[in-house]
Coordinates of C-alpha atoms (C1' of nucleotides) in Angstrom, one line a residue:
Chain A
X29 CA -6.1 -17.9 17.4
X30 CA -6.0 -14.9 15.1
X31 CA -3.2 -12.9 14.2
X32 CA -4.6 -10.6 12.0
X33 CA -7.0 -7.2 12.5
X34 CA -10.4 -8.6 10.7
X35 CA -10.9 -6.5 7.8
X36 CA -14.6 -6.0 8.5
X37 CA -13.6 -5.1 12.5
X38 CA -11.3 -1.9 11.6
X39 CA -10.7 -1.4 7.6
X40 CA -7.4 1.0 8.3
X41 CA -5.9 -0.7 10.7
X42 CA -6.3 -3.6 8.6
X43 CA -4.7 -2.2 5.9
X44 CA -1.6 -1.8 7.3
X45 CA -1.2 -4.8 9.2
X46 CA -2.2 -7.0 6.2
X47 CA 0.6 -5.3 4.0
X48 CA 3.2 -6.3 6.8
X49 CA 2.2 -9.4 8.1
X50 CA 1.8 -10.6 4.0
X51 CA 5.5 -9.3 3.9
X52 CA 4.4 -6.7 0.7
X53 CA 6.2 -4.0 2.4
X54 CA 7.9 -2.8 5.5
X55 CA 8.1 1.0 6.5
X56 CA 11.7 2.4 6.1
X57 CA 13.4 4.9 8.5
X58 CA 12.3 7.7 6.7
X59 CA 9.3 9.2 7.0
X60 CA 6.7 8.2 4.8
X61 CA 9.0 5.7 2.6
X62 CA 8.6 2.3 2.5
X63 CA 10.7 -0.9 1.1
X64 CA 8.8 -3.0 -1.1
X65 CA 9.7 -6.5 -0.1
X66 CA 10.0 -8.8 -2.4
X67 CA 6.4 -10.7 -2.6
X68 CA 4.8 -7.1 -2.9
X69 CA 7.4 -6.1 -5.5
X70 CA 6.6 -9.3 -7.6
X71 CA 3.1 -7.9 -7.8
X72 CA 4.6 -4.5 -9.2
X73 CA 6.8 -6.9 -11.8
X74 CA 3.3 -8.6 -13.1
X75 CA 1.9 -5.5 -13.2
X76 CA 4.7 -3.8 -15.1
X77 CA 4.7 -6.5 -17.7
X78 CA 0.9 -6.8 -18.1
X79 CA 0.8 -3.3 -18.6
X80 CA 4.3 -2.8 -20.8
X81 CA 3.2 -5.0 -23.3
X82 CA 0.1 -2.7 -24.2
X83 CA 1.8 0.2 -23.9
X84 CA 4.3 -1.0 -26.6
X85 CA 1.4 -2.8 -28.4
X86 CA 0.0 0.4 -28.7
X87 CA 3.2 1.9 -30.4
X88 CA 5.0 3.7 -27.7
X89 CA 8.7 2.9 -26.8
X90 CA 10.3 2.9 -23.6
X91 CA 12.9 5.7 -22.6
X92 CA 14.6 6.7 -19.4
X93 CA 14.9 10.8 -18.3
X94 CA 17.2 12.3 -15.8
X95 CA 15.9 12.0 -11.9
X96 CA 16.7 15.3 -10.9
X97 CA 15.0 18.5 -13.0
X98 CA 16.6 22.4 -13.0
X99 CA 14.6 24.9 -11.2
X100 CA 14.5 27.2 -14.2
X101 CA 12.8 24.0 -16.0
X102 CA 10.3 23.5 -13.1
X103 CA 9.0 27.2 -13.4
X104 CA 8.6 27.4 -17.0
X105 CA 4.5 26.2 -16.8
X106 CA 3.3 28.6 -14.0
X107 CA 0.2 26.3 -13.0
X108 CA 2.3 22.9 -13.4
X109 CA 4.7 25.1 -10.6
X110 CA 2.4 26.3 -8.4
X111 CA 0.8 22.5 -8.5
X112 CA 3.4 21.2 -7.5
X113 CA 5.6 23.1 -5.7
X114 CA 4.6 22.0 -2.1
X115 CA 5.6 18.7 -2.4
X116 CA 9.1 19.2 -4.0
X117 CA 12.5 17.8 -2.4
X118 CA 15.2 20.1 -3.9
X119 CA 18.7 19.3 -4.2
X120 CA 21.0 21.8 -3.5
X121 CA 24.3 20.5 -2.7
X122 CA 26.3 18.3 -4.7
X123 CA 29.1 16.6 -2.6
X124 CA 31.1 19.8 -0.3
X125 CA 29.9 22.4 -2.7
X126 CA 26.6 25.1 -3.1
X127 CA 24.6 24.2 -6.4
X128 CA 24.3 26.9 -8.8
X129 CA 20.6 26.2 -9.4
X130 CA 18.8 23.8 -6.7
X131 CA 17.2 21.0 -8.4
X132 CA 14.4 19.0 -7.8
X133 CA 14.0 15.8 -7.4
X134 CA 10.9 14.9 -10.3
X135 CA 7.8 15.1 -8.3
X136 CA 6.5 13.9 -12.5
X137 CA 8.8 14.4 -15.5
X138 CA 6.9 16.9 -17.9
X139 CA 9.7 20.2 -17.6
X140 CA 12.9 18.1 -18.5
X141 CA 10.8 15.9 -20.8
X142 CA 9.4 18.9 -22.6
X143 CA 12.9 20.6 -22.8
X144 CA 14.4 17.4 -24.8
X145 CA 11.3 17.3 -26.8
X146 CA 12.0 20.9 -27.8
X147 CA 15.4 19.5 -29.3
X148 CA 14.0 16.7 -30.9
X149 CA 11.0 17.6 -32.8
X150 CA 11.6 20.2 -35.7
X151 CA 8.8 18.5 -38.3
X152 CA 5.5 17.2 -38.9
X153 CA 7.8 14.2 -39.2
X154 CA 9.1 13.8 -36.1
X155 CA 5.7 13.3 -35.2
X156 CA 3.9 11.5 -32.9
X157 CA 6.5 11.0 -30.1
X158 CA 5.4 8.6 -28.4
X159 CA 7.2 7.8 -25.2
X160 CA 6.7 5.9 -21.7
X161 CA 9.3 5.8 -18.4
X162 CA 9.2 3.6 -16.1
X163 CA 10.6 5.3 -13.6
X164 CA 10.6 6.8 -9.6
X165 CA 9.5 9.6 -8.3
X166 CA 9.3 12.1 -5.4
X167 CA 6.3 13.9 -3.8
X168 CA 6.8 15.3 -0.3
X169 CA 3.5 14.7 0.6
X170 CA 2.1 14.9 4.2
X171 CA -0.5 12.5 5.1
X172 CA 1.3 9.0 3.9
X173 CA 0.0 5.4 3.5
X174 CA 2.2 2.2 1.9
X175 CA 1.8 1.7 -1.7
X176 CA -1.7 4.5 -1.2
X177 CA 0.3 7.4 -0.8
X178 CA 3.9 7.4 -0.3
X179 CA 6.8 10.0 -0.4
X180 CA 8.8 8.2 -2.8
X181 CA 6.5 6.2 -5.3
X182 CA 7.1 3.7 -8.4
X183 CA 5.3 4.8 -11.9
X184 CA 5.1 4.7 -15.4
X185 CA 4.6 8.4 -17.1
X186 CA 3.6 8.3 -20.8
X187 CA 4.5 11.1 -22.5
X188 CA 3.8 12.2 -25.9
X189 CA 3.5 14.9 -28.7
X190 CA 1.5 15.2 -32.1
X191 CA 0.9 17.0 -34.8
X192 CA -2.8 17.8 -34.2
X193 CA -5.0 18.8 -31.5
X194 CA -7.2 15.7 -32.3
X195 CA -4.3 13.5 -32.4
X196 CA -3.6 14.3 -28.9
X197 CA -7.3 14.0 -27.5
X198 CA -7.0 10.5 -29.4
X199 CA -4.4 9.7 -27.7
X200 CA -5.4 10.8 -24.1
X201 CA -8.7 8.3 -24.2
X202 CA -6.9 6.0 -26.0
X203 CA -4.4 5.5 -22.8
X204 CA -7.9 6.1 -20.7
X205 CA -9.7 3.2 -22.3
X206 CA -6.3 1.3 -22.0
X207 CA -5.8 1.2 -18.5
X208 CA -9.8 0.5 -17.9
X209 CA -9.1 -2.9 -19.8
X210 CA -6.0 -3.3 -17.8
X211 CA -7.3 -2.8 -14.5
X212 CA -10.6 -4.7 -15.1
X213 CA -8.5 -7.6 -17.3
X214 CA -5.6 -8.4 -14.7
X215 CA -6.2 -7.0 -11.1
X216 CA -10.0 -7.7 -11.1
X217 CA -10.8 -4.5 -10.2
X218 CA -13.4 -2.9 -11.9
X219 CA -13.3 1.0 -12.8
X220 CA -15.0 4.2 -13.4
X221 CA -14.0 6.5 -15.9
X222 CA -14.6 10.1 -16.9
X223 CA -12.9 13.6 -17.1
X224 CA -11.8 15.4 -13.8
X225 CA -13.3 18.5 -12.9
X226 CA -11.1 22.2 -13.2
X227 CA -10.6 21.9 -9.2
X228 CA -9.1 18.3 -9.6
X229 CA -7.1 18.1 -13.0
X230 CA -3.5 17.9 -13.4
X231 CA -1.3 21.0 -12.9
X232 CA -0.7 22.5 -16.2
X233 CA -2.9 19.8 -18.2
X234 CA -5.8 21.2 -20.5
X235 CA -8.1 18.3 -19.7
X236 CA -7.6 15.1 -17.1
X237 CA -9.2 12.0 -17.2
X238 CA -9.0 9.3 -14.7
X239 CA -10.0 5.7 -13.9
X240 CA -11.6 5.5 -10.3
X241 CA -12.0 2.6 -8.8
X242 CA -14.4 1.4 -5.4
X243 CA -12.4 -0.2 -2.2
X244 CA -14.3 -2.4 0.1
X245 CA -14.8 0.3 2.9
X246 CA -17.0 2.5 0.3
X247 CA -14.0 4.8 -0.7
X248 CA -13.0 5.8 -4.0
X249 CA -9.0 5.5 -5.0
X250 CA -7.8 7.4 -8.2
X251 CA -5.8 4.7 -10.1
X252 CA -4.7 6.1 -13.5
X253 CA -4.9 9.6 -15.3
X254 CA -4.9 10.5 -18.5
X255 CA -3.6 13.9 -19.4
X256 CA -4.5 16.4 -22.4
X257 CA -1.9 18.7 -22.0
X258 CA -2.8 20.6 -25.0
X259 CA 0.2 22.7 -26.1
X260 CA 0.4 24.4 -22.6
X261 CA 3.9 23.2 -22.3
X262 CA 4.6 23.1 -26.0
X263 CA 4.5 26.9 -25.3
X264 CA 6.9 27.1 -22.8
X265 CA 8.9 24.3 -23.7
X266 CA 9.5 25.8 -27.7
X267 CA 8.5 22.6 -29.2
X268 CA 7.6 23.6 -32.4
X269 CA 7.7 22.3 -35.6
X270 CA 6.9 23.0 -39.4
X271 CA 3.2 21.5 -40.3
X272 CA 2.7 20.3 -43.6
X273 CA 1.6 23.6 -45.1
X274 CA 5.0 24.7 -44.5
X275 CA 3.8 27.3 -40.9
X276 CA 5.5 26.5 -37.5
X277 CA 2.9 25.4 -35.1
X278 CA 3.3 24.1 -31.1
X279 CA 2.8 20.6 -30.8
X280 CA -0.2 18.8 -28.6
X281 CA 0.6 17.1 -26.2
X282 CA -0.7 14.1 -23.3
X283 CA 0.8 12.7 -20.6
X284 CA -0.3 9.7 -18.8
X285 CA 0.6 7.6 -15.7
X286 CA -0.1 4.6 -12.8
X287 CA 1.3 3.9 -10.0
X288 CA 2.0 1.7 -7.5
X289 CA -0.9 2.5 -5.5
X290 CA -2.2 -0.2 -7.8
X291 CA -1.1 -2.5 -5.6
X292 CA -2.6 -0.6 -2.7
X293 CA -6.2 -0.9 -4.7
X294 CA -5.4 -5.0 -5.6
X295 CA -5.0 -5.3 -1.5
X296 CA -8.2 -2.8 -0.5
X297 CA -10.4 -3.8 -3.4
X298 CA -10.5 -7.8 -2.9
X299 CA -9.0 -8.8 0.7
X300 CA -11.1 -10.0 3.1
X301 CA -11.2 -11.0 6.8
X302 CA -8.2 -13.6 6.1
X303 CA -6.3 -11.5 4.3
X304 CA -5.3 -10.7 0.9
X305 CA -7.0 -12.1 -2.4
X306 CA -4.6 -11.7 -5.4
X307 CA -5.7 -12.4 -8.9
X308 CA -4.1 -14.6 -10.8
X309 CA -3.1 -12.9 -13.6
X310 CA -0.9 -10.6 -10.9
X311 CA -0.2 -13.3 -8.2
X312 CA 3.3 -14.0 -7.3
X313 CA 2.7 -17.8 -6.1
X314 CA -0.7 -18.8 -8.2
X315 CA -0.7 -22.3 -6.8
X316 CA 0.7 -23.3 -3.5
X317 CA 1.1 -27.2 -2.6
X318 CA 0.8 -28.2 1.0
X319 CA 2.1 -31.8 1.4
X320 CA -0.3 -33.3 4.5
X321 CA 2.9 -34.7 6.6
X322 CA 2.2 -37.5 8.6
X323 CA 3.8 -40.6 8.7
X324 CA 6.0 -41.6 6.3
X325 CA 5.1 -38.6 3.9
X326 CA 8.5 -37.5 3.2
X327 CA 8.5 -41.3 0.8
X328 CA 5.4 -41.2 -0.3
X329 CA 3.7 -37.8 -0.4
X330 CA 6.6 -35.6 -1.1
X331 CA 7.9 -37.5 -4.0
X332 CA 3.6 -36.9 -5.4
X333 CA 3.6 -33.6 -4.7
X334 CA 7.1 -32.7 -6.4
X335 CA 6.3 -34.2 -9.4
X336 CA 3.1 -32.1 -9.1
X337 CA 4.9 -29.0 -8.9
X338 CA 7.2 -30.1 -12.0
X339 CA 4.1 -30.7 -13.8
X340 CA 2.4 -27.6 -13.2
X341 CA 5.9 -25.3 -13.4
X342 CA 5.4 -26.8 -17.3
X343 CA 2.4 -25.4 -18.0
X344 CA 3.4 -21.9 -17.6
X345 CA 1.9 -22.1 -13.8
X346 CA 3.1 -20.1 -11.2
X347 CA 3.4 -22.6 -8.2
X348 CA 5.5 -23.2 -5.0
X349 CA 5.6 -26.8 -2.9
X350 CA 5.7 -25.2 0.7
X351 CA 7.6 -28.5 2.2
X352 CA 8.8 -26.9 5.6
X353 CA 8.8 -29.2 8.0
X354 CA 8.7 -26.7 10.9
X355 CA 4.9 -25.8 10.3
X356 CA 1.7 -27.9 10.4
X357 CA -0.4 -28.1 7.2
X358 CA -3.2 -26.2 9.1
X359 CA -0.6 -23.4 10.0
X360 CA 0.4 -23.3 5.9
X361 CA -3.2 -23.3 4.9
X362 CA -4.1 -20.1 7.2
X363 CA -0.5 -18.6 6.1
X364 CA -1.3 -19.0 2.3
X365 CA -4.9 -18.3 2.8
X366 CA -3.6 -14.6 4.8
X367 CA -1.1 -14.2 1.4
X368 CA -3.7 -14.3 -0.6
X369 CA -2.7 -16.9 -3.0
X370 CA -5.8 -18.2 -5.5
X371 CA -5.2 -22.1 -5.5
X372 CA -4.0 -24.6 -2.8
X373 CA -3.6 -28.0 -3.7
X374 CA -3.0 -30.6 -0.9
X375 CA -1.8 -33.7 -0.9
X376 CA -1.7 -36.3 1.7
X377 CA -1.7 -39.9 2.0
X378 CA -5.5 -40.8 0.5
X379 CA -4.6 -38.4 -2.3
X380 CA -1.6 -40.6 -3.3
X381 CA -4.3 -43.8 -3.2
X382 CA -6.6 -41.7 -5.0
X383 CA -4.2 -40.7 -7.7
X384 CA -5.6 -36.9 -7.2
X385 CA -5.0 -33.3 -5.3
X386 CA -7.6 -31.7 -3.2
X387 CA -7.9 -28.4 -4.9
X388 CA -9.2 -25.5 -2.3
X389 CA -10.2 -21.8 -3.7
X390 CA -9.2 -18.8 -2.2
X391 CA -12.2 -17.0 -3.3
X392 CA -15.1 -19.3 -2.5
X393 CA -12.9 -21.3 0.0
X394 CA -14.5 -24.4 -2.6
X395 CA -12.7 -27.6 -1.9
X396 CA -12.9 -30.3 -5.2
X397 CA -10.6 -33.4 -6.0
X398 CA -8.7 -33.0 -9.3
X399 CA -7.4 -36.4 -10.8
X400 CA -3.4 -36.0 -11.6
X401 CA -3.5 -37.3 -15.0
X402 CA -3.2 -33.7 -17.1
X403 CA -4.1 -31.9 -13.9
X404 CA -2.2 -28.2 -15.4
X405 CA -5.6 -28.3 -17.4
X406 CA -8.7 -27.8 -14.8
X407 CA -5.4 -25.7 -12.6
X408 CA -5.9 -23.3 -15.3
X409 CA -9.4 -23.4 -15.9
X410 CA -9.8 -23.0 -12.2
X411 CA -7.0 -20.0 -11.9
X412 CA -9.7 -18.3 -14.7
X413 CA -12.4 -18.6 -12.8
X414 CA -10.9 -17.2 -9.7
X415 CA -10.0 -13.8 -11.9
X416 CA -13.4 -14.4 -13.1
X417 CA -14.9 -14.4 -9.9
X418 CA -13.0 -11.7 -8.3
X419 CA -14.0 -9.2 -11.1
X420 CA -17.4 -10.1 -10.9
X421 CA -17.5 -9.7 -7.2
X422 CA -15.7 -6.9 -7.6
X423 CA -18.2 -5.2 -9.8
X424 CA -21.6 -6.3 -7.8
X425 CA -19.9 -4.7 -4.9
X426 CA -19.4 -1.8 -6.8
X427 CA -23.0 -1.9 -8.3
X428 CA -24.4 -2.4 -4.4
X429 CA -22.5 0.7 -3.4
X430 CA -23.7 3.0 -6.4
X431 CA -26.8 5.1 -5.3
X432 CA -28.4 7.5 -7.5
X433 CA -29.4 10.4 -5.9
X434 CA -31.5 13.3 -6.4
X435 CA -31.7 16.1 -3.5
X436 CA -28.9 17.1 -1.1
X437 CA -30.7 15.9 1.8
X438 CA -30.7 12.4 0.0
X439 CA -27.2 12.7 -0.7
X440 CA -25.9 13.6 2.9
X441 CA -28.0 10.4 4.4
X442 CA -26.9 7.8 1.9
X443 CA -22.7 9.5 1.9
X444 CA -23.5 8.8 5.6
X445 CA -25.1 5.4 6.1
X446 CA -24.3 3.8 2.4
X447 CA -20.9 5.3 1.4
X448 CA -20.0 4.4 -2.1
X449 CA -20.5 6.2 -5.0
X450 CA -22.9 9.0 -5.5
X451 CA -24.3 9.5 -9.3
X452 CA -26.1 12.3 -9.7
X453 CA -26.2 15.8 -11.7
X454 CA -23.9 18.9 -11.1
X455 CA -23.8 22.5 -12.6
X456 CA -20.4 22.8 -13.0
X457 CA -19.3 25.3 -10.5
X458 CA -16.9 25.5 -8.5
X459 CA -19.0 26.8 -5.4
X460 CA -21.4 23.8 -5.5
X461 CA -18.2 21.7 -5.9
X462 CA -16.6 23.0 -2.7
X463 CA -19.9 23.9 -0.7
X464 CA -20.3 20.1 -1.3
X465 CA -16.7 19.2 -0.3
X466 CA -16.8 21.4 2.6
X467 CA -19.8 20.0 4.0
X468 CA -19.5 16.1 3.2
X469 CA -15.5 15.6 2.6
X470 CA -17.1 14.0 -0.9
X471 CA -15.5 15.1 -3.8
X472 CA -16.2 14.7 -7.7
X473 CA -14.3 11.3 -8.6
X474 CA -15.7 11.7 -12.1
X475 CA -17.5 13.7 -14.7
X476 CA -18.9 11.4 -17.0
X477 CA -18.1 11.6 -21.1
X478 CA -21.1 12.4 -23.0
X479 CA -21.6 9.3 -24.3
X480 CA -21.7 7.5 -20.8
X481 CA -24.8 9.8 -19.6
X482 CA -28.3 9.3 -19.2
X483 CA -30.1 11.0 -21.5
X484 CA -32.1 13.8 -20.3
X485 CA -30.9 16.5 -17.9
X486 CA -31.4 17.0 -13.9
X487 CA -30.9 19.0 -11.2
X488 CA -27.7 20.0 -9.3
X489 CA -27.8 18.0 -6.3
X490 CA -26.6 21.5 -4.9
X491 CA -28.3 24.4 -6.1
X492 CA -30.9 22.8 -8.4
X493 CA -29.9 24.6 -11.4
X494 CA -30.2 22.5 -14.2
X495 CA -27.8 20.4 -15.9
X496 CA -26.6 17.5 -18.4
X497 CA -23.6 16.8 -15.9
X498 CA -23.6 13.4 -14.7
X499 CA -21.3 12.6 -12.1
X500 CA -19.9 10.5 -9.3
X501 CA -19.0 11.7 -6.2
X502 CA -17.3 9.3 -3.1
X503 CA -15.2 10.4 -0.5
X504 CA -11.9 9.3 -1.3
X505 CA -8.1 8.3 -0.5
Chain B
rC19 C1' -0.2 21.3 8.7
rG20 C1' -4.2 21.5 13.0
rG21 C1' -6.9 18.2 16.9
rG22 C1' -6.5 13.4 19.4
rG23 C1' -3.9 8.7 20.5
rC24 C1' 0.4 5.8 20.7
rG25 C1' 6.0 4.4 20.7
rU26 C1' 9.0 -1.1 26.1
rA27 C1' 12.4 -8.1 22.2
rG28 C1' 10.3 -9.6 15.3
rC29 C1' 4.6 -8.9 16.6
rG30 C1' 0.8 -7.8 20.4
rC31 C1' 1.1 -5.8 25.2
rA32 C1' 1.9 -5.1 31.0
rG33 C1' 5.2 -2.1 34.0
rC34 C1' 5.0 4.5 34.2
rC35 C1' 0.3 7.3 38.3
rU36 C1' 3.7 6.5 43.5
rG37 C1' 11.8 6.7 40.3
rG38 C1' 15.4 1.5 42.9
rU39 C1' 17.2 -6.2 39.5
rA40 C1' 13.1 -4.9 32.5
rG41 C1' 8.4 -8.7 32.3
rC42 C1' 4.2 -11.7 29.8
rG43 C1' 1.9 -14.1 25.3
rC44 C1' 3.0 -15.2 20.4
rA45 C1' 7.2 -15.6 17.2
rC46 C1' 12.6 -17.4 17.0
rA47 C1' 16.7 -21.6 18.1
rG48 C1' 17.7 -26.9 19.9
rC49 C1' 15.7 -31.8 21.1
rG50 C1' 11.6 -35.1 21.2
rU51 C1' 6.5 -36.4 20.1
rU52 C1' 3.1 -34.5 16.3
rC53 C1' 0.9 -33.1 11.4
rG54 C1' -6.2 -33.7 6.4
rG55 C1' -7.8 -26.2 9.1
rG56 C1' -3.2 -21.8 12.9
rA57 C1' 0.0 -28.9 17.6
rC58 C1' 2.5 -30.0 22.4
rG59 C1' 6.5 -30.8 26.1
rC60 C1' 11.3 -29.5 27.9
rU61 C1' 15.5 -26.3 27.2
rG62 C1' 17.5 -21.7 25.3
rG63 C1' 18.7 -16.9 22.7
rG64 C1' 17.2 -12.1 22.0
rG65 C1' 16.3 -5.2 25.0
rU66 C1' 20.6 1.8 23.2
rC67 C1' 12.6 0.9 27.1
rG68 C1' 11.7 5.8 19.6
rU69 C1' 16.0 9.8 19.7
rG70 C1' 18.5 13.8 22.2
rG71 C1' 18.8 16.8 26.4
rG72 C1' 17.4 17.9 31.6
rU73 C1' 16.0 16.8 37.0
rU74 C1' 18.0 13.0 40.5
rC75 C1' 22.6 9.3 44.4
rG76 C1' 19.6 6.6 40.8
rA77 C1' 15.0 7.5 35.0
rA78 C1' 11.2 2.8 31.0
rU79 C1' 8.9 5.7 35.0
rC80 C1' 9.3 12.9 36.2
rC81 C1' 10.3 17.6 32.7
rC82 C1' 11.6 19.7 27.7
rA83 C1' 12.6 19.2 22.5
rC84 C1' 12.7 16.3 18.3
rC85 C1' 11.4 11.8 15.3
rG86 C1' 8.0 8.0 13.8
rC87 C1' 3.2 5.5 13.5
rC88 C1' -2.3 5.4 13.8
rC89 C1' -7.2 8.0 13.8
rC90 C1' -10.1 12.6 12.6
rG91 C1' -9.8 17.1 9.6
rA92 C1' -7.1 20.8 5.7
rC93 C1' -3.8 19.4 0.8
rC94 C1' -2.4 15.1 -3.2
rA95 C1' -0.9 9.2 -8.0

RNA sequence: CGGGGCGUAGCGCAGCCUGGUAGCGCACAGCGUUCGGGACGCUGGGGUCGUGGGUUCGAAUCCCACCGCCCCGACCA
């Protein structure tokens, strides 16, 4: 008896299901909105924290801006408007009476942000700002999935302003390289990163980078960008200040964000026919306990396992004794297993004579005795292998699903039969870009830096014309 | 936003064609027996049939509009 789509059966309906029946989130009355329940929001909290203590590590602060931004703000940087001006929910009543000026709802904060940063920086030594939200935000978007794409999302949004053009190109791959480590450390999920192309980058931003990463039906997901905004809004913001020769100049800016599609990617990129596979290090429940119940458990198992549980909470472990009565342990295994939680220990009856837990991966679905004496020790040891594991599964996958190719022909048969990535050389233009798009639905996930390339130089897998561009192109969500 | 599909109990569905007492499986509640990989028996509760309008003596069923979900495209964290 199964109760959930098989992954490897139908990927997107899948999807869906799994995010429901794991109770992660449930669709709200309103079109494309969604509540985040509470096991999917704990997964948000973990990665909030993992992720807020680098961001402060790396000497930013925490701030909060107004939800709703003036009109007259939003039009200030033309392409930033004309970006994003589709997708904005405007406000333009205020209890019985007309608004004078509608105002959005922040589909990103960069306007109101850039109007207080005029206000605040007047010298060299006001300088860096360097400022992250955590906040919500609105995109009236058309095609929606839960946590993928949704009308009202959950972020953080860096933003920050120096003195010098390099400071702010520093900054922008700084953040880049940051939330590669981050998405490779804690949610296993291994990433590509590069610069966007002109057709993809960020409404008003001088340069956008961006961390892709490879779900386990072959598309690509966009999990992070990194902005250079240059001083594009510095100009229409006025944020100028006095350099240290004593001449106003504009400041430089980046801005920088994530999302909670990253829990969309933690669900897409490990989950398998069972259900989900969380890391660890982002796992609500890292160890569950299933007492076997049979005879008279509830005096001789329970009291085992609740001391387990004690012992284990002490060690910093995140684990929960699923003691219900009104479900067999087979039923909790399958449950757990579909949650996605790493580590099950059972105990039963010959466990209690054995002094030991039978420890059973959710990765491997490995079963091995552990001996209760100091048993928070190989728990952890076997909680890092399971991040471990899931990385480095993670990363053959992607590695499997990477083709290099060379003519269009080539590239058309394996986007077809191999999905994945596609590495291969471009020209730069926007025709080949969109002849490409038009005929494959692949788009260019990312331009490789420089110093990521090949040497040497190639074709473009379009019109032939030779170039040092390396990229990757995927079809993506 | 275009093309297609779907909307009946928490979930999965039948009933609709041919209008006339709203059903099935799972889930849920109670009791009992069970429990080392999704247990079983008995009893029971739960429905504005997506929403609004129309046709009709009578609408889950026929007609219109709207809303939502899924898939395939056009646009985006």
């Amino acid at each position: 008896m199964r109760n959930i789509t098989a992954k490897s059966e139908d990927f997107s309906k899948w999807y869906p299901e799994i995010i429901r029946k794991a109770a992660l989130a449930d669709y709200a009355p309103i079109k494309g909105m969604m509540v985040i329940r509470p096991y999917g929001y704990a997964i948000w909290e973990y990665i909030q924290a993992h992720l807020d203590r680098r961001i402060k590590s790396s000497g930013h602060e925490n701030a909060y801006f107004p939800l709703f931004v003036p009109e007259s703000l939003l039009q200030k940087e033309t392409a930033h408007l004309e970006g994003f001006s589709p997708e904005v929910a405007w406000v333009t009543q205020g209890g019985a009476d007309e608004l004078e000026e509608r105002l959005a709802v922040r589909p990103t904060s960069e306007a109101i942000i850039g109007h207080m940063y005029s206000k605040w920086i007047k010298s060299y030594r006001d300088l860096p700002v360097l400022i992250n939200q955590w906040a919500n935000i609105v995109r009236w978007e058309k095609v929606t999935r839960p946590f993928l794409r949704t009308t009202e999302f959950l972020w953080q949004e860096g933003h920050t302003a120096h003195e010098t053009q390099e400071g702010a190109q520093e900054e922008t791959l700084k953040i880049l390289a940051l939330y590669k480590e981050f998405s490779e450390t804690e949610l296993a999920v291994p990433v590509l990163s590069g610069e966007k192309t002109e057709k993809e980058k960020f409404a008003g931003a001088q340069m956008t980078y961006c961390i892709e990463g490879l779900m386990s039906d072959g598309k690509a997901l966009q999990m992070g960008t990194s902005h250079d905004l240059g001083q594009n809004f510095a100009q229409v913001f006025n944020i100028r200040f006095e350099d240290r020769e004593q001449t106003l100049q504009y400041a430089w800016q980046t801005s920088w964000g994530v999302s909670t599609r990253l829990v969309g990617a933690v669900v897409m990129c490990h989950g398998d026919d069972s259900g989900l596979k969380l890391p660890p290090r982002v796992a609500p429940v890292q160890v569950v306990i299933v007492p076997i119940s049979v005879g008279d458990w509830k005096e001789t198992v329970l009291p085992v396992a609740r001391q387990l549980e004690v012992s284990l909470k002490q060690a910093g472990i995140r684990v929960k004794l699923d003691a219900r009565e009104e479900f067999t342990p087979g039923w909790k295994f399958s449950d757990w297993e579909m949650r996605g939680v790493p580590l099950r220990l059972e105990v039963g009856p010959r466990d209690v004579k054995n002094n030991q837990a039978l420890s059973a991966r959710r990765d491997t679905r490995e079963k091995q005795p552990l001996s209760l004496e100091n048993i928070a020790d190989p728990v952890l040891k076997l909680l890092d292998d399971i991040q471990n594991n899931l990385l480095q599964s993670a990363r053959k996958f992607q590695k499997e699903n990477t083709h290099v190719v060379g003519d269009y022909a080539e590239f058309k048969t394996v986007l077809e039969e191999k999905k994945g990535f596609l590495k291969t050389f471009w020209c730069g233009s926007a025709e080949c870009e969109n002849q490409i798009k038009e005929e494959t639905m692949a788009t260019i996930r990312v331009v490789l830096m420089e110093e990521d390339r090949d040497s040497g130089d190639g074709g473009c897998i379009c019109c032939g014309k030779g170039s040092q561009e390396q990229v990757y192109f995927a079809r993506a969500y």
